[in-house]
Short mmCIF file of C-alpha atoms in Angstrom, two decimals:
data_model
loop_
_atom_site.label_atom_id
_atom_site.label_comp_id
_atom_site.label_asym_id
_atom_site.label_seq_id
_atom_site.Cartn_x
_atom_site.Cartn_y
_atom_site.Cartn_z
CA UNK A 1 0.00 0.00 0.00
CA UNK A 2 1.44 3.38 -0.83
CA UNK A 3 -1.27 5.05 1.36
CA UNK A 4 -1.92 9.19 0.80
CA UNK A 5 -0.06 10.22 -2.16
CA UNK A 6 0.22 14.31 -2.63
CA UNK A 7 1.75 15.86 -5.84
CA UNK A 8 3.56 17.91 -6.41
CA UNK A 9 5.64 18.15 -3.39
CA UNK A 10 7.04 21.49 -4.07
CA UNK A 11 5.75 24.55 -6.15
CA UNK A 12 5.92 28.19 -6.79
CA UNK A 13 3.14 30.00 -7.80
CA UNK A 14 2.99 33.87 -8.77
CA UNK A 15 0.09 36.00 -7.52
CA UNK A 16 -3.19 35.38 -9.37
CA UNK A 17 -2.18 31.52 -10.44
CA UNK A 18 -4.19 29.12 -10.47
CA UNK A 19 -2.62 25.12 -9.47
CA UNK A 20 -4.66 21.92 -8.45
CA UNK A 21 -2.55 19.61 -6.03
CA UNK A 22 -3.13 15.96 -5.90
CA UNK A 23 -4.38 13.65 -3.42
CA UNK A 24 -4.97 9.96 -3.98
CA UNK A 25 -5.59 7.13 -1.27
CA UNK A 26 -5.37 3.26 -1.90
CA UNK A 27 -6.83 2.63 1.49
CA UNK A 28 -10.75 2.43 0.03
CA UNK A 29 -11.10 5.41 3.30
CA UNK A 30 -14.65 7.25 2.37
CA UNK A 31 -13.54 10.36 4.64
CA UNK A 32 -10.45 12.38 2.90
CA UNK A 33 -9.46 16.09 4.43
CA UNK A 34 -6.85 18.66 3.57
CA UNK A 35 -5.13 20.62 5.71
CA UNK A 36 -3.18 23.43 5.75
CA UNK A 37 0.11 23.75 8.13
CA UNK A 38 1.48 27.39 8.76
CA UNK A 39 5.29 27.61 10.94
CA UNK A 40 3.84 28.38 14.85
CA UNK A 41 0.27 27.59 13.84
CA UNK A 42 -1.66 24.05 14.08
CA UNK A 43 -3.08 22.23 11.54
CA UNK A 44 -6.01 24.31 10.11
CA UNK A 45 -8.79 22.24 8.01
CA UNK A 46 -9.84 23.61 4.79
CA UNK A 47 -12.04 21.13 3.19
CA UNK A 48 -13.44 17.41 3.90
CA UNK A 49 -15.22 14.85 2.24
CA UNK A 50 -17.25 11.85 3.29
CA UNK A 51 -17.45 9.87 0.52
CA UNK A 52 -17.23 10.26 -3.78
CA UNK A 53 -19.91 12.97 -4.94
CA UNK A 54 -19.99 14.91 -0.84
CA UNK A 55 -17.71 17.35 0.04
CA UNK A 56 -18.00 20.09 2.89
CA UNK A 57 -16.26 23.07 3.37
CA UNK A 58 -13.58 23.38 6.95
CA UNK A 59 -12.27 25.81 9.26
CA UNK A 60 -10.26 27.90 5.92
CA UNK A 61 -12.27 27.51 3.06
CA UNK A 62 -11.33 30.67 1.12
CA UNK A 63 -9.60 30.46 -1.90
CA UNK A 64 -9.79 26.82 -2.42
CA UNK A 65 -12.33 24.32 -4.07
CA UNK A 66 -12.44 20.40 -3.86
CA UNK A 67 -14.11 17.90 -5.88
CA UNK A 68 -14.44 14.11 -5.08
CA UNK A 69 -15.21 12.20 -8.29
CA UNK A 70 -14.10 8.80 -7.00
CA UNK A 71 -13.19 7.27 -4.04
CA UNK A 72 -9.80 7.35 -4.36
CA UNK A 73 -8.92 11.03 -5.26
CA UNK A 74 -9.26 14.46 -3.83
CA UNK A 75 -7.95 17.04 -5.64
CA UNK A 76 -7.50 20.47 -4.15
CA UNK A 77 -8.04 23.58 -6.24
CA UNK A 78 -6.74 27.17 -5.52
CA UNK A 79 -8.05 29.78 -7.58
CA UNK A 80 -5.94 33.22 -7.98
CA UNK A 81 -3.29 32.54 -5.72
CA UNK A 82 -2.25 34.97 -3.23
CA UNK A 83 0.75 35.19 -0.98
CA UNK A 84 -1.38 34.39 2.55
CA UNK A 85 -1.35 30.92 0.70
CA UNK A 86 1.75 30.12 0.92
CA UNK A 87 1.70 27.19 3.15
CA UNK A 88 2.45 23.39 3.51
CA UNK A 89 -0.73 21.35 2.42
CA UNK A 90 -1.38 18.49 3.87
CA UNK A 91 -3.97 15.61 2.38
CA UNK A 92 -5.29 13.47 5.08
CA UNK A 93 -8.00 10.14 4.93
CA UNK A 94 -9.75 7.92 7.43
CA UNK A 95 -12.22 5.10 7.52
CA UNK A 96 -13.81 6.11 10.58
CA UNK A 97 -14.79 9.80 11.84
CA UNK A 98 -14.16 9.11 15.84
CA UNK A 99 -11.11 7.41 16.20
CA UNK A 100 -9.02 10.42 15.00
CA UNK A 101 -6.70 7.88 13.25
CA UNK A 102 -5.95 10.27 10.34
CA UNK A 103 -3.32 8.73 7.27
CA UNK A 104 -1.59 12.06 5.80
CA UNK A 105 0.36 12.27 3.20
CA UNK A 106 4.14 13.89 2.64
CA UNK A 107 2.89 17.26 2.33
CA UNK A 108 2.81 19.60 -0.76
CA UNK A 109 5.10 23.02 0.01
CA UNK A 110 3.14 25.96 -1.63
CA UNK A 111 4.93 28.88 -2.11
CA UNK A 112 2.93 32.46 -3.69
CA UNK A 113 5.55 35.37 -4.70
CA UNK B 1 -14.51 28.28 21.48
CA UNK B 2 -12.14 25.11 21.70
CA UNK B 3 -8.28 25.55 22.94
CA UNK B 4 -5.23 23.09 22.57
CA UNK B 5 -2.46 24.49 24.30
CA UNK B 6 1.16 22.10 24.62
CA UNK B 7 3.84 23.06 26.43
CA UNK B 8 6.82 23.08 26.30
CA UNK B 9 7.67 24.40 22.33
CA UNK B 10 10.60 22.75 22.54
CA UNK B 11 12.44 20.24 24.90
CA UNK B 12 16.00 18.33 24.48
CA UNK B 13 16.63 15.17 26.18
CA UNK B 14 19.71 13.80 26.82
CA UNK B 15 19.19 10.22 25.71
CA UNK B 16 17.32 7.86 28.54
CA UNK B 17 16.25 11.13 30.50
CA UNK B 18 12.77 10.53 31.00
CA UNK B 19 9.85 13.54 30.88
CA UNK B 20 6.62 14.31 29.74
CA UNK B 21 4.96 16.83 27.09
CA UNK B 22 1.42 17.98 28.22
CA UNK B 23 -1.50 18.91 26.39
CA UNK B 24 -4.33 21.28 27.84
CA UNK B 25 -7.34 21.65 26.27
CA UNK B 26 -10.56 24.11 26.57
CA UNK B 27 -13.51 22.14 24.67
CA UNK B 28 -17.59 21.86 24.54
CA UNK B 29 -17.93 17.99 24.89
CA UNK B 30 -14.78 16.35 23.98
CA UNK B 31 -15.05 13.35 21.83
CA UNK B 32 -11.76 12.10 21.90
CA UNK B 33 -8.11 13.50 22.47
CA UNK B 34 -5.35 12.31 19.84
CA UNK B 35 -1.53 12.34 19.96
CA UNK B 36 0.66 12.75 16.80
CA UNK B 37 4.09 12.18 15.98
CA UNK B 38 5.55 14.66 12.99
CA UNK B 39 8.92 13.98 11.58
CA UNK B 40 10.62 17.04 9.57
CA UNK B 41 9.40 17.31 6.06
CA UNK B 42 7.04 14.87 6.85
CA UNK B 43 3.11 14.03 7.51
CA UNK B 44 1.87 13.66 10.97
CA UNK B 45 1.98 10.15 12.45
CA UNK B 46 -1.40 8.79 14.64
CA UNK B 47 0.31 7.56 17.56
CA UNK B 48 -3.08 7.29 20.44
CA UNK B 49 -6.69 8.11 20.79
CA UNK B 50 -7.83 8.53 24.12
CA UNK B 51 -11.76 9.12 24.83
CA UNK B 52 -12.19 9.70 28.78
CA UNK B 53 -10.45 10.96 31.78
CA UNK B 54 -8.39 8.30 33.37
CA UNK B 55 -7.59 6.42 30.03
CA UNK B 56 -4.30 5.41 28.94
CA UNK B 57 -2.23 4.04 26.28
CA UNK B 58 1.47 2.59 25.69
CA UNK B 59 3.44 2.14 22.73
CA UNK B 60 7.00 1.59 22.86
CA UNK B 61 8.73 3.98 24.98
CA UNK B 62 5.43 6.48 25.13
CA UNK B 63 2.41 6.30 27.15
CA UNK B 64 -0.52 8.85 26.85
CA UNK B 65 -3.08 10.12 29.67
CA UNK B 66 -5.83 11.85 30.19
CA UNK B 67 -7.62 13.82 32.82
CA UNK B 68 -10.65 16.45 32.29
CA UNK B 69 -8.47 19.37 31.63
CA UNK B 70 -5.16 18.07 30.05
CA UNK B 71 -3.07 15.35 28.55
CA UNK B 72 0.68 13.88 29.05
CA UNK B 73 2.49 12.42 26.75
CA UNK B 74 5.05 10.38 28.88
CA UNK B 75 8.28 9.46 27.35
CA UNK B 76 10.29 6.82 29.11
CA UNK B 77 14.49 6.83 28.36
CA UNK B 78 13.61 8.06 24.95
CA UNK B 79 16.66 7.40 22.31
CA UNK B 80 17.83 9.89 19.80
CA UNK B 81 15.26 8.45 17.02
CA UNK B 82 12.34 9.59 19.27
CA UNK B 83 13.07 13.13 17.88
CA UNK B 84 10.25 14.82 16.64
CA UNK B 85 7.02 17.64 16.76
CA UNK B 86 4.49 15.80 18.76
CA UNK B 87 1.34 16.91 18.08
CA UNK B 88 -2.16 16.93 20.13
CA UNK B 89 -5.52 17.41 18.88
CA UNK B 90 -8.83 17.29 20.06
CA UNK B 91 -12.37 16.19 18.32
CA UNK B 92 -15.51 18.06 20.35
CA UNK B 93 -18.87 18.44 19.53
CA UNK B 94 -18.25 22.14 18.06
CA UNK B 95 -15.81 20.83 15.91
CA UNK B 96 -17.46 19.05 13.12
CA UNK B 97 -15.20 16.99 11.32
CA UNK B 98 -12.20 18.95 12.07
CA UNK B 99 -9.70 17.83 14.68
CA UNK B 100 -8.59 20.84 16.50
CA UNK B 101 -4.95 21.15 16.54
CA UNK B 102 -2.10 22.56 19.08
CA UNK B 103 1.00 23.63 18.02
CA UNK B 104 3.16 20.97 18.85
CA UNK B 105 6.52 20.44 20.66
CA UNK B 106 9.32 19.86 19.18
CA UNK B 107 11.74 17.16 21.03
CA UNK B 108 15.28 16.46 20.16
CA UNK B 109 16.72 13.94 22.35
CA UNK B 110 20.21 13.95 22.41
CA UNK B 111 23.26 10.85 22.71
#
C-alpha cells in the first residue's frame, strides 16, 4: 500500500495563479481532508469529504475548491493565488470519523511570490 | 470556542532522560483526544486516541493520559530516534469533522 499520495511536493506559484494539487488514497477510506500547516500555527482544516460525490467546506475555506469524483482522489483547487497561501498542504484520509486515526500524506510546500 | 495548548515548544533530552509533554485543552464535549508524531518534512503520524479521563495508552517507549483538563504524553528513556514535533488534537462536539490542533513540541533527544 502506498497510502496518501500528494503531488507535487514542491511549487511556486505567482500571484493570481491558479494550481490543483493531488491527493490519492489506496486505502478504500470514504472520509479524505486537507489541511493546511502554517510555521507556529496548528493544523487548520480547509475542506473534507465523506465519501465520492460529498464534500464540505472546513475551518479555511477561502480560496480553495475540492471535488471528489471517486473514491480514491481528492484534488485540491486554488483559484488566484495569493501570498497568505503560501503554506504546507497536507492531504489526510480515514475510515472512521471518531477514532481520530488520520493517514496524511508527505505534504505539498506551496509557495505564492 | 475550543483551545489546545502544549507546552513546552521545545524540549531536548539527553538520551534515557525521562519527561513528559502535556496537552491542555478548553472544549464543549470532547469526543476524543489524539496524539501525533511529525517527523521534519514529513506528515503527521497517529500515535493514540484517548476518549475519557483516566484512560491510557502505551506504545514503545510512550504512554498517553488523560484527565478532564489536560493530557501527558510520557516518554520513558527516549533514544535519539524519538526526535520529533508531537502533536495533540482534540475532536468536540463544536468541531465538526475537524480535529482541532495545538501547536506541537518539538523534542530532540540527544546521545
Amino acid at each position: 500500500n502506498a497510502g496518501v499520495t500528494q503531488t507535487p511536493k514542491f511549487r511556486i506559484l505567482k500571484i493570481g495563479q491558479s494550481m490543483t494539487l493531488q491527493c490519492t488514497q489506496d486505502m478504500n477510506h470514504n472520509y479524505m481532508y486537507w489541511y493546511r500547516q502554517d510555521p507556529g500555527m496548528g493544523l487548520k482544516l480547509i475542506y473534507y469529504s465523506v465519501g465520492a460525490g460529498i464534500t464540505d467546506k472546513g475551518e479555511v475555506p477561502n480560496g480553495y475548491n475540492v471535488s471528489r469524483s471517486t473514491t480514491e482522489d481528492f484534488p485540491l483547487r486554488l483559484e488566484l493565488a495569493a501570498p497568505s497561501q503560501t503554506s504546507v498542504y497536507f492531504c489526510a484520509s480515514s475510515y472512521s470519523r471518531q477514532t481520530g486515526e488520520l493517514f496524511f500524506g508527505e505534504g505539498s510546500r506551496l509557495t505564492v511570490l | 470556542e475550543d483551545q489546545v495548548t502544549q507546552s513546552p515548544e521545545a524540549l531536548r533530552l539527553q538520551e534515557g532522560e525521562s519527561s513528559s509533554l502535556n496537552c491542555s485543552y478548553t472544549v464543549s464535549g470532547l469526543r476524543g483526544l489524539f496524539w501525533y508524531r511529525q517527523d521534519p518534512g514529513k506528515g503527521p503520524e497517529f500515535l493514540f486516541t484517548l476518549y475519557s479521563a483516566g484512560e491510557e495508552k502505551e506504545k514503545e517507549r510512550l504512554k498517553a493520559t488523560l484527565t478532564k483538563k489536560e493530557s501527558f504524553l510520557h516518554i520513558t528513556a527516549p533514544k535519539p530516534e524519538d526526535s520529533a514535533t508531537y502533536l495533540c488534537a482534540v475532536h468536540s462536539g463544536n468541531s465538526g469533522y475537524a480535529l482541532n490542533f495545538g501547536k506541537g513540541t518539538s523534542l530532540l533527544v540527544t546521545p
